[in-house]
CSV table of N, CA and C in Angstrom, one decimal:
chain,number,residue,atom,x,y,z
A,1,MET,N,150.5,84.7,47.4
A,1,MET,CA,150.7,84.3,46.0
A,1,MET,C,150.4,85.5,45.1
A,2,LYS,N,151.3,85.8,44.2
A,2,LYS,CA,151.0,86.9,43.3
A,2,LYS,C,150.7,86.4,41.9
A,3,VAL,N,149.6,86.9,41.4
A,3,VAL,CA,149.1,86.4,40.0
A,3,VAL,C,149.5,87.5,39.0
A,4,SER,N,150.2,87.2,38.0
A,4,SER,CA,150.6,88.2,37.0
A,4,SER,C,149.5,88.3,35.9
A,5,LYS,N,149.3,89.5,35.4
A,5,LYS,CA,148.4,89.7,34.4
A,5,LYS,C,148.9,89.2,33.0
A,6,VAL,N,148.0,88.6,32.3
A,6,VAL,CA,148.4,88.0,31.0
A,6,VAL,C,148.3,89.1,29.9
A,7,GLY,N,149.3,89.2,29.1
A,7,GLY,CA,149.3,90.2,28.0
A,7,GLY,C,148.4,89.7,26.9
A,8,ARG,N,147.9,90.6,26.1
A,8,ARG,CA,147.0,90.2,25.0
A,8,ARG,C,147.7,89.3,24.0
A,9,ASN,N,148.9,89.6,23.7
A,9,ASN,CA,149.7,88.8,22.7
A,9,ASN,C,150.4,87.6,23.3
A,10,ALA,N,150.3,87.4,24.6
A,10,ALA,CA,151.0,86.2,25.3
A,10,ALA,C,150.2,85.0,25.0
A,11,PRO,N,150.8,83.8,25.1
A,11,PRO,CA,150.1,82.6,24.9
A,11,PRO,C,149.0,82.4,26.0
A,12,CYS,N,147.9,81.9,25.7
A,12,CYS,CA,146.8,81.7,26.7
A,12,CYS,C,147.2,80.7,27.7
A,13,PRO,N,146.9,81.1,29.0
A,13,PRO,CA,147.3,80.1,30.1
A,13,PRO,C,146.5,78.8,30.1
A,14,CYS,N,145.5,78.7,29.3
A,14,CYS,CA,144.7,77.5,29.3
A,14,CYS,C,145.4,76.3,28.6
A,15,GLY,N,146.5,76.7,27.8
A,15,GLY,CA,147.3,75.7,27.1
A,15,GLY,C,146.8,75.4,25.7
A,16,SER,N,145.9,76.2,25.1
A,16,SER,CA,145.4,75.9,23.8
A,16,SER,C,146.4,76.2,22.7
A,17,GLY,N,147.4,77.0,23.0
A,17,GLY,CA,148.4,77.4,22.0
A,17,GLY,C,148.1,78.7,21.3
A,18,LYS,N,146.9,79.2,21.5
A,18,LYS,CA,146.5,80.4,20.8
A,18,LYS,C,146.9,81.6,21.7
A,19,LYS,N,146.9,82.8,21.0
A,19,LYS,CA,147.2,84.0,21.8
A,19,LYS,C,146.0,84.2,22.7
A,20,TYR,N,146.3,84.9,23.9
A,20,TYR,CA,145.2,85.2,24.9
A,20,TYR,C,144.1,86.0,24.3
A,21,LYS,N,144.4,87.0,23.4
A,21,LYS,CA,143.3,87.8,22.9
A,21,LYS,C,142.4,87.0,21.9
A,22,GLN,N,142.9,85.9,21.4
A,22,GLN,CA,142.0,85.1,20.5
A,22,GLN,C,141.4,83.9,21.2
A,23,CYS,N,141.7,83.7,22.4
A,23,CYS,CA,141.2,82.6,23.2
A,23,CYS,C,140.3,83.1,24.3
A,24,HIS,N,140.8,83.1,25.5
A,24,HIS,CA,140.0,83.6,26.6
A,24,HIS,C,140.0,85.1,26.8
A,25,GLY,N,140.8,85.8,26.1
A,25,GLY,CA,140.8,87.3,26.2
A,25,GLY,C,139.6,87.8,25.5
A,26,ALA,N,139.1,87.2,24.4
A,26,ALA,CA,137.9,87.6,23.7
A,26,ALA,C,136.7,87.4,24.6
A,27,GLN,N,136.7,86.3,25.4
A,27,GLN,CA,135.5,86.1,26.3
A,27,GLN,C,135.5,87.1,27.4
A,28,ALA,N,136.7,87.4,28.0
A,28,ALA,CA,136.8,88.4,29.1
A,28,ALA,C,136.4,89.8,28.6
A,29,ALA,N,136.8,90.1,27.4
A,29,ALA,CA,136.4,91.4,26.8
A,29,ALA,C,134.9,91.5,26.7
A,30,GLU,N,134.2,90.5,26.2
A,30,GLU,CA,132.8,90.4,26.0
A,30,GLU,C,132.1,90.5,27.3
A,31,GLN,N,132.6,89.9,28.4
A,31,GLN,CA,131.9,89.9,29.7
A,31,GLN,C,132.0,91.3,30.3
A,32,SER,N,133.2,92.0,30.1
A,32,SER,CA,133.3,93.4,30.6
A,32,SER,C,132.4,94.4,29.9
A,33,ARG,N,132.1,94.2,28.6
A,33,ARG,CA,131.3,95.1,27.8
A,33,ARG,C,129.8,94.8,28.2
A,34,SER,N,129.4,93.6,28.5
A,34,SER,CA,128.0,93.4,28.8
A,34,SER,C,127.6,94.0,30.1
A,35,GLY,N,128.5,94.3,31.1
A,35,GLY,CA,128.1,95.0,32.3
A,35,GLY,C,127.7,96.4,32.0
A,36,GLY,N,128.3,97.1,31.1
A,36,GLY,CA,127.9,98.4,30.7
A,36,GLY,C,126.5,98.5,30.1
A,37,LYS,N,126.1,97.5,29.4
A,37,LYS,CA,124.8,97.4,28.8
A,37,LYS,C,123.7,97.5,29.8
A,38,TRP,N,123.9,96.7,30.9
A,38,TRP,CA,122.9,96.7,32.0
A,38,TRP,C,122.8,98.0,32.6
A,39,ILE,N,123.9,98.7,32.9
A,39,ILE,CA,123.9,100.0,33.5
A,39,ILE,C,123.2,101.0,32.6
A,40,ALA,N,123.4,101.0,31.3
A,40,ALA,CA,122.8,101.9,30.4
A,40,ALA,C,121.3,101.6,30.3
A,41,LEU,N,120.9,100.3,30.4
A,41,LEU,CA,119.5,99.9,30.3
A,41,LEU,C,118.8,100.4,31.6
A,42,VAL,N,119.3,100.2,32.7
A,42,VAL,CA,118.7,100.6,34.0
A,42,VAL,C,118.6,102.1,34.0
A,43,LEU,N,119.7,102.8,33.7
A,43,LEU,CA,119.7,104.3,33.7
A,43,LEU,C,118.6,104.8,32.7
A,44,GLY,N,118.5,104.2,31.5
A,44,GLY,CA,117.5,104.6,30.6
A,44,GLY,C,116.1,104.4,31.1
A,45,GLY,N,115.9,103.3,31.8
A,45,GLY,CA,114.6,103.1,32.4
A,45,GLY,C,114.2,104.1,33.4
A,46,VAL,N,115.2,104.4,34.3
A,46,VAL,CA,114.9,105.4,35.3
A,46,VAL,C,114.6,106.8,34.7
A,47,LEU,N,115.4,107.2,33.7
A,47,LEU,CA,115.1,108.4,33.1
A,47,LEU,C,113.7,108.5,32.4
A,48,LEU,N,113.4,107.4,31.8
A,48,LEU,CA,112.1,107.3,31.1
A,48,LEU,C,110.9,107.4,32.1
A,49,LEU,N,111.0,106.7,33.2
A,49,LEU,CA,110.0,106.7,34.3
A,49,LEU,C,109.9,108.2,34.9
A,50,GLY,N,111.1,108.8,35.0
A,50,GLY,CA,111.1,110.2,35.5
A,50,GLY,C,110.4,111.1,34.6
A,51,ALA,N,110.7,111.0,33.3
A,51,ALA,CA,110.0,111.8,32.3
A,51,ALA,C,108.5,111.6,32.2
A,52,LEU,N,108.1,110.3,32.3
A,52,LEU,CA,106.7,110.0,32.3
A,52,LEU,C,106.0,110.6,33.5
A,53,GLY,N,106.6,110.5,34.7
A,53,GLY,CA,106.1,111.1,35.9
A,53,GLY,C,105.9,112.6,35.8
A,54,PHE,N,106.9,113.2,35.2
A,54,PHE,CA,106.9,114.7,35.0
A,54,PHE,C,105.8,115.1,34.1
A,55,LEU,N,105.6,114.4,33.0
A,55,LEU,CA,104.6,114.7,32.0
A,55,LEU,C,103.2,114.4,32.6
A,56,ASN,N,103.1,113.4,33.4
A,56,ASN,CA,101.8,113.1,34.1
A,56,ASN,C,101.5,114.2,35.1
A,57,ALA,N,102.4,114.7,35.8
A,57,ALA,CA,102.2,115.8,36.8
A,57,ALA,C,101.8,117.1,36.0
A,58,LEU,N,102.4,117.3,34.9
A,58,LEU,CA,102.0,118.5,34.1
A,58,LEU,C,100.5,118.4,33.6
A,59,SER,N,100.2,117.3,33.1
A,59,SER,CA,98.9,117.1,32.5
A,59,SER,C,97.8,117.1,33.6
A,60,ASN,N,98.1,116.7,34.8
A,60,ASN,CA,97.1,116.6,35.8
A,60,ASN,C,97.0,117.8,36.7
A,61,ARG,N,97.7,118.9,36.4
A,61,ARG,CA,97.7,120.0,37.3
A,61,ARG,C,96.4,120.8,37.2
A,62,ASP,N,96.0,121.4,38.3
A,62,ASP,CA,94.8,122.2,38.3
A,62,ASP,C,95.2,123.7,38.1
A,63,PRO,N,94.6,124.3,37.1
A,63,PRO,CA,95.0,125.7,36.9
A,63,PRO,C,94.6,126.6,38.1
A,64,ASP,N,93.6,126.2,38.9
A,64,ASP,CA,93.3,127.0,40.1
A,64,ASP,C,94.4,127.0,41.1
A,65,ASP,N,95.2,125.9,41.1
A,65,ASP,CA,96.2,125.8,42.1
A,65,ASP,C,97.4,126.8,41.8
A,66,ALA,N,97.6,127.1,40.6
A,66,ALA,CA,98.7,128.0,40.2
A,66,ALA,C,98.2,129.4,40.3
A,67,ALA,N,99.0,130.2,40.8
A,67,ALA,CA,98.7,131.7,40.8
A,67,ALA,C,98.9,132.2,39.4
A,68,ALA,N,97.8,132.9,39.0
A,68,ALA,CA,97.9,133.5,37.6
A,68,ALA,C,98.9,134.6,37.6
A,69,PRO,N,99.7,134.7,36.5
A,69,PRO,CA,100.6,135.8,36.4
A,69,PRO,C,99.8,137.1,36.2
A,70,ALA,N,100.3,138.2,36.6
A,70,ALA,CA,99.6,139.5,36.6
A,70,ALA,C,99.1,139.8,35.2
A,71,GLY,N,97.8,140.1,35.1
A,71,GLY,CA,97.2,140.5,33.8
A,71,GLY,C,96.9,139.3,32.9
A,72,ARG,N,97.0,138.1,33.4
A,72,ARG,CA,96.8,136.9,32.6
A,72,ARG,C,95.6,136.1,33.1
A,73,VAL,N,94.9,135.4,32.2
A,73,VAL,CA,93.7,134.6,32.5
A,73,VAL,C,93.9,133.2,32.0
A,74,TRP,N,93.4,132.2,32.7
A,74,TRP,CA,93.6,130.8,32.2
A,74,TRP,C,92.6,130.5,31.1
A,75,SER,N,93.1,129.9,30.1
A,75,SER,CA,92.2,129.5,28.9
A,75,SER,C,92.0,128.0,29.0
A,76,GLU,N,90.8,127.5,29.3
A,76,GLU,CA,90.5,126.1,29.3
A,76,GLU,C,90.7,125.5,27.9
A,77,GLU,N,90.3,126.2,26.9
A,77,GLU,CA,90.4,125.7,25.5
A,77,GLU,C,91.8,125.4,25.1
A,78,HIS,N,92.8,126.3,25.5
A,78,HIS,CA,94.2,126.1,25.1
A,78,HIS,C,95.0,125.4,26.2
A,79,GLY,N,94.5,125.5,27.4
A,79,GLY,CA,95.3,124.8,28.5
A,79,GLY,C,96.5,125.6,29.0
A,80,HIS,N,96.5,127.0,28.8
A,80,HIS,CA,97.5,127.8,29.4
A,80,HIS,C,97.0,129.2,29.6
A,81,PHE,N,97.8,130.1,30.2
A,81,PHE,CA,97.4,131.5,30.5
A,81,PHE,C,97.5,132.3,29.2
A,82,HIS,N,96.6,133.3,29.1
A,82,HIS,CA,96.6,134.3,28.1
A,82,HIS,C,96.8,135.7,28.7
């Protein structure tokens, strides 16, 4: 059985007499847009957690673990090499 796609300006197959875009087409468009919102929300959350983890790693690093660049000394007061 082959199902044909309903055009936006065709009568809605539900029998309401309205155009598809003003009846069930509007509902279908809203459902397809809401899927993208979830993807963006999840992706934003993952990026935020990654950024927080990176900043946490930077703030908790021990200056003795890092090799000092030649001619530089670690400044506890400023938190970087001079």
